[in-house]
PDB file of C-alpha atoms in Angstrom:
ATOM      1  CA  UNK A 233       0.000   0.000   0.000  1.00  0.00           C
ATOM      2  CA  UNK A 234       1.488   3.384  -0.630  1.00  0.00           C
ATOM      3  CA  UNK A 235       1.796   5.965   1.697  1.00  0.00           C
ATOM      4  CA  UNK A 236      -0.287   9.233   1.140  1.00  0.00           C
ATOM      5  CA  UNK A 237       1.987  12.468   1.369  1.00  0.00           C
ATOM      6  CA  UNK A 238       0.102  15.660   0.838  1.00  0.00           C
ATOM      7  CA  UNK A 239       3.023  17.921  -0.659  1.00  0.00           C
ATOM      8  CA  UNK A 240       3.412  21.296   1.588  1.00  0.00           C
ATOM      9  CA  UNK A 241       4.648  24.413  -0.070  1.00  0.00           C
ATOM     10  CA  UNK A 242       5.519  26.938   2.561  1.00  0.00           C
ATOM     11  CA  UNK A 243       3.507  30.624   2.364  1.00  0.00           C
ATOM     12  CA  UNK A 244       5.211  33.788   1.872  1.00  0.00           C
ATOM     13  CA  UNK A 245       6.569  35.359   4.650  1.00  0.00           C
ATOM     14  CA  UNK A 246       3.481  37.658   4.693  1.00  0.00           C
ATOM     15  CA  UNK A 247       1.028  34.798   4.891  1.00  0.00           C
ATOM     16  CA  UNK A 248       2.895  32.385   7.300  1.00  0.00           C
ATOM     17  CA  UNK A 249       1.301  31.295  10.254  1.00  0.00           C
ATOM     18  CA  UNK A 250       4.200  32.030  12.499  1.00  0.00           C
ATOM     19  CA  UNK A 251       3.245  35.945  12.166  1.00  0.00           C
ATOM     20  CA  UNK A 252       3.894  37.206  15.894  1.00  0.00           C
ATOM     21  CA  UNK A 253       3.736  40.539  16.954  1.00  0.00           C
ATOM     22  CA  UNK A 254       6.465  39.996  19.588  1.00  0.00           C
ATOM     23  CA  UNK A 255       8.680  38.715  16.535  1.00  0.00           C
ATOM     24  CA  UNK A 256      10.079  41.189  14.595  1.00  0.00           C
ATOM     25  CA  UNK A 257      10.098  40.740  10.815  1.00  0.00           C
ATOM     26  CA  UNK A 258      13.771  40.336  10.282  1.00  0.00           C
ATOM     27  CA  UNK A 259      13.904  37.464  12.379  1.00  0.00           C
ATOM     28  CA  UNK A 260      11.334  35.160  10.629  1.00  0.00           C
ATOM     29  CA  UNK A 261      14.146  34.531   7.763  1.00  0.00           C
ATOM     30  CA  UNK A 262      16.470  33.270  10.560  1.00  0.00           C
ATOM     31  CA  UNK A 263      13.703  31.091  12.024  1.00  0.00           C
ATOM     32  CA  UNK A 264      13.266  29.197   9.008  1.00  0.00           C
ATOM     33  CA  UNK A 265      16.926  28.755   7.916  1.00  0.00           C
ATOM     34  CA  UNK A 266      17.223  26.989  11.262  1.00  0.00           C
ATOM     35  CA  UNK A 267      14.994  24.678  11.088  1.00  0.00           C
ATOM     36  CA  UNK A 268      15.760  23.600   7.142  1.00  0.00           C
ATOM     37  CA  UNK A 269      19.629  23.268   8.363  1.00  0.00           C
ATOM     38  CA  UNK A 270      18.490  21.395  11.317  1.00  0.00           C
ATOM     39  CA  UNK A 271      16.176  19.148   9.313  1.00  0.00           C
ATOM     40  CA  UNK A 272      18.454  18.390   6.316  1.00  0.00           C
ATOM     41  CA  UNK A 273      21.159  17.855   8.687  1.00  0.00           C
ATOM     42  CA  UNK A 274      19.773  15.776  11.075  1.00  0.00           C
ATOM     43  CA  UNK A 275      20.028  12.588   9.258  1.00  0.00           C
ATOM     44  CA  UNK A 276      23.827  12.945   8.308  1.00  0.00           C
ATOM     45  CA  UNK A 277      24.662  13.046  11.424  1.00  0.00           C
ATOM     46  CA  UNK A 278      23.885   9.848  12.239  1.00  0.00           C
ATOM     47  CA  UNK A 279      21.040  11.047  14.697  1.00  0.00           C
ATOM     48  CA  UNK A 280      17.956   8.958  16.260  1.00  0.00           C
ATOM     49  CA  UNK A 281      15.940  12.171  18.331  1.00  0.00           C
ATOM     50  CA  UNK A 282      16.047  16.350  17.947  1.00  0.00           C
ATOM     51  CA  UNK A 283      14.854  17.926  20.911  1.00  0.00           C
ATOM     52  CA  UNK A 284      14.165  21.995  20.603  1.00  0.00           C
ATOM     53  CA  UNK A 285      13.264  22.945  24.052  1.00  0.00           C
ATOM     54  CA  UNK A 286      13.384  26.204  26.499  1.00  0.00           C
ATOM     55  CA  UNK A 287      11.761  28.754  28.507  1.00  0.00           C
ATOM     56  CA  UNK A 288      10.232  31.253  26.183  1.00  0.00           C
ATOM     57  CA  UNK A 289      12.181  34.462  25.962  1.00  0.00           C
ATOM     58  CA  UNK A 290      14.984  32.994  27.887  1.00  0.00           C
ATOM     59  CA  UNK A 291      16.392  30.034  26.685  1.00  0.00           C
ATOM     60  CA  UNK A 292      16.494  28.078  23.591  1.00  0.00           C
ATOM     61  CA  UNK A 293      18.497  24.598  22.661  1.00  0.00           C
ATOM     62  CA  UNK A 294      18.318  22.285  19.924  1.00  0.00           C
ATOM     63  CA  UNK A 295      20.051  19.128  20.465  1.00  0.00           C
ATOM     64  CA  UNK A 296      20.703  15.664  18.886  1.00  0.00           C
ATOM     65  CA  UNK A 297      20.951  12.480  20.019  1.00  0.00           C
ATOM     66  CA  UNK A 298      23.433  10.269  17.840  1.00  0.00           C
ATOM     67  CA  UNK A 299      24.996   7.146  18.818  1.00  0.00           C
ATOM     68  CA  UNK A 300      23.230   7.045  22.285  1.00  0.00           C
ATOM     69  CA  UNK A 301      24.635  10.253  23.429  1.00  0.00           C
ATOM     70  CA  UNK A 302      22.809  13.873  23.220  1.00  0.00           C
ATOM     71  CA  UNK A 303      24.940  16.677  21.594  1.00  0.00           C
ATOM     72  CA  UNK A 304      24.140  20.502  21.683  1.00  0.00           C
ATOM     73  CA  UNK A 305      23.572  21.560  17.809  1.00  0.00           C
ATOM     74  CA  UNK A 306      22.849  25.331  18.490  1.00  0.00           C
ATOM     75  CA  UNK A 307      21.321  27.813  21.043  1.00  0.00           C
ATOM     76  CA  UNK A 308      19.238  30.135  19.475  1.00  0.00           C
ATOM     77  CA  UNK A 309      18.125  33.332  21.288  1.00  0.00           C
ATOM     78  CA  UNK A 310      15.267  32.587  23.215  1.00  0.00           C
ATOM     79  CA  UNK A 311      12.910  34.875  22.091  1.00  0.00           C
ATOM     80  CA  UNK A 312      13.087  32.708  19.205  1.00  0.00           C
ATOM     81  CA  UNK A 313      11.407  29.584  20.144  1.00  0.00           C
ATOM     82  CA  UNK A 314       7.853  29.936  20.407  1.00  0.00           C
ATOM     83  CA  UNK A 315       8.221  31.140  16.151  1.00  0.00           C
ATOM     84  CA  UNK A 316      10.499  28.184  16.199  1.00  0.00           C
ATOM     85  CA  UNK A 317       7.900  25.979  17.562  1.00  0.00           C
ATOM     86  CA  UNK A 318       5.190  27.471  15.264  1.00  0.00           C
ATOM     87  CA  UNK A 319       7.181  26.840  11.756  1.00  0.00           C
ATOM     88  CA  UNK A 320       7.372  23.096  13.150  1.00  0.00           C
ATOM     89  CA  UNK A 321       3.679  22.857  13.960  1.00  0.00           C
ATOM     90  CA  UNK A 322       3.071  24.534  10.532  1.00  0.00           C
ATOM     91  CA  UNK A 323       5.357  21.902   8.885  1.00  0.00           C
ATOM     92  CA  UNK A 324       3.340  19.062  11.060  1.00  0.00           C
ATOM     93  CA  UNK A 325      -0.208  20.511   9.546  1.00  0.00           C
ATOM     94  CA  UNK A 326      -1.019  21.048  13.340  1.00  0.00           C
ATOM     95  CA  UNK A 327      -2.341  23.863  15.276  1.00  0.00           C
ATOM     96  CA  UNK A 328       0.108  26.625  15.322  1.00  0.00           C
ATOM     97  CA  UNK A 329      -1.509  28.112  18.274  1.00  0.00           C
ATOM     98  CA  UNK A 330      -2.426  25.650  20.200  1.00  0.00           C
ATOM     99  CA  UNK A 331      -0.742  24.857  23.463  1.00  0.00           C
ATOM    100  CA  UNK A 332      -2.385  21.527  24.323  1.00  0.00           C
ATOM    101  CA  UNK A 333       0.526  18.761  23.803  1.00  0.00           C
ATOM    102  CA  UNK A 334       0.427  17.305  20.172  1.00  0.00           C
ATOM    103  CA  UNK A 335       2.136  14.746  17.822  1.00  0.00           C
ATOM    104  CA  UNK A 336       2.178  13.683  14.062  1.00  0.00           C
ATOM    105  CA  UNK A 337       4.102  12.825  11.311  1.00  0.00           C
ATOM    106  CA  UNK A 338       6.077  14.738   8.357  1.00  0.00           C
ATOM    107  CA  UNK A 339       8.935  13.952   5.364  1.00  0.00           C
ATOM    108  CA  UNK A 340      11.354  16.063   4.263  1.00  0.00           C
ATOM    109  CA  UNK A 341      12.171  16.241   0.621  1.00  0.00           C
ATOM    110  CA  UNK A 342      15.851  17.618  -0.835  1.00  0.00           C
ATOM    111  CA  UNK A 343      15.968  17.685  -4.619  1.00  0.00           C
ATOM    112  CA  UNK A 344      13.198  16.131  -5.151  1.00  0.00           C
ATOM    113  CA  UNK A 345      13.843  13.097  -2.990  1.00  0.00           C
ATOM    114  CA  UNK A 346      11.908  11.980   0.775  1.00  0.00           C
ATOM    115  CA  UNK A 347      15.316  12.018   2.408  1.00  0.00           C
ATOM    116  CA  UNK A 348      13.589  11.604   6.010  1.00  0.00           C
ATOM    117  CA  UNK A 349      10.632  11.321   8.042  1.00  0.00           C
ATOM    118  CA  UNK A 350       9.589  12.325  11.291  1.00  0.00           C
ATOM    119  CA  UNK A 351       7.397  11.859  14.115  1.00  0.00           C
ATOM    120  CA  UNK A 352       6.898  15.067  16.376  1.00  0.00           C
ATOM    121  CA  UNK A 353       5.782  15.615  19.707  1.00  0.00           C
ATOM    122  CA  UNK A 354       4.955  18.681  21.528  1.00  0.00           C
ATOM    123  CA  UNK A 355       5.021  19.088  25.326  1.00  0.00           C
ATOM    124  CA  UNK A 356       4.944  21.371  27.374  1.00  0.00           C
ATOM    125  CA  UNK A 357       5.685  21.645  31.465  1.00  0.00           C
ATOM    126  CA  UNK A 358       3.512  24.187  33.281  1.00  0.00           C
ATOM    127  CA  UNK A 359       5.241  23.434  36.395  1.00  0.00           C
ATOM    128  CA  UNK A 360       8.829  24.433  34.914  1.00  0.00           C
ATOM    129  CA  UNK A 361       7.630  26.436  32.176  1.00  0.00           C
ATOM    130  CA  UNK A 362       9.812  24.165  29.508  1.00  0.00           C
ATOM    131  CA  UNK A 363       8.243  23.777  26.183  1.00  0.00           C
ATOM    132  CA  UNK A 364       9.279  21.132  23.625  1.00  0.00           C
ATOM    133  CA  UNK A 365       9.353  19.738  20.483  1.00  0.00           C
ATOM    134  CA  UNK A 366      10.750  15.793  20.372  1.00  0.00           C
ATOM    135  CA  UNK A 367      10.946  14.722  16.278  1.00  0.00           C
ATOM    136  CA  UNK A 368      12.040  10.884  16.240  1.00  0.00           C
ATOM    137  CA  UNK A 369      13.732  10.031  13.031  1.00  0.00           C
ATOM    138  CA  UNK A 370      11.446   7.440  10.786  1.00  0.00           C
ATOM    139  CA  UNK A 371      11.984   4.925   8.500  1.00  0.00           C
ATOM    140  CA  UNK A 372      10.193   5.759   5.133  1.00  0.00           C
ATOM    141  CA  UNK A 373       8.603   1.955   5.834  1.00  0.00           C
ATOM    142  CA  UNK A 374       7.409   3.687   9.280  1.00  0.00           C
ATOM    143  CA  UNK A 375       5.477   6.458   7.542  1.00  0.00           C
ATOM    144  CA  UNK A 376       1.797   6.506   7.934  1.00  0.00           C
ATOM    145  CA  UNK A 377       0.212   9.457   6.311  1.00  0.00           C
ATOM    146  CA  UNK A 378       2.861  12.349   6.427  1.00  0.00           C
ATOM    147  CA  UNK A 379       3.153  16.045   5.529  1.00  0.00           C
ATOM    148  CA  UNK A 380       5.716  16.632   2.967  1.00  0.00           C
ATOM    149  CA  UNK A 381       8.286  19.519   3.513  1.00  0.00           C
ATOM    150  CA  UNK A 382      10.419  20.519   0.519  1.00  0.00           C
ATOM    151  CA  UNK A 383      13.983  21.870   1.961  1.00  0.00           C
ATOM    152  CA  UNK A 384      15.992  23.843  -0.596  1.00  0.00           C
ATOM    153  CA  UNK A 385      19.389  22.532  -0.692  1.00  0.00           C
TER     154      UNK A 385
END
């Protein structure tokens, strides 16, 4: 049986869900490059799990598990990942404002290609005040039905 991918083209920056007014224009661009490098990158790097989690406005990590151990990748500012957070629920076809936890599925395409899927979770700790994202790399075999993402390489 084939697996149904409904191809996603991302909106214009004008149009894109992850409009904020606490987010000023000139830092949407960076907000997408990082998580196209982070999703392109992800798999040749030999990793299993991405985790993007902080305290909005204050802190901000992604990191990688590879080999069994978890490795920093970046730290973005912090006033950066709730727009962070939003491009990946936009990329997941969820909710972009929700802030009940969710999960689904995606694939990322480069050149034409599925190079990767991913199952995402979102979570979020009221007692803490940590929010995260958890994508676990997928098998194209392991691919239910799954939002397409086109990277440009």
């Amino acid at each position: 049986m084939e697996i149904p991918i409904v191809q996603l083209r991302p909106p214009p920056i004008a149009s894109d869900p992850m409009d904020d007014p606490g987010i000023e224009d000139y830092l949407l661009i960076p907000v997408i490059q990082i998580i196209d490098v982070t999703l392109a990158n992800v798999t040749s790097r030999g990793a299993t799990e991405v985790v993007l989690e902080g305290i909005p406005n204050r802190t901000c990590e992604v990191r990688q598990k590879a080999g069994g151990q978890w490795q920093l990748i970046m730290r973005p500012p912090g006033k950066l990942l709730r727009a962070l957070l939003r491009r990946l629920r936009f990329i997941a076809d969820l909710k972009v404002e929700s802030r009940v936890d969710q999960s689904s599925q995606f694939a990322v395409e480069i050149d034409g290609v599925i190079r990767v899927g991913f199952h995402i979770t979102f979570s979020s700790d009221e007692a803490t005040g940590i929010t995260r994202a958890v994508l676990t790399i997928l098998e194209r075999s392991q691919l239910k039905r799954a939002q397409l993402y086109l990277v440009k390489s």
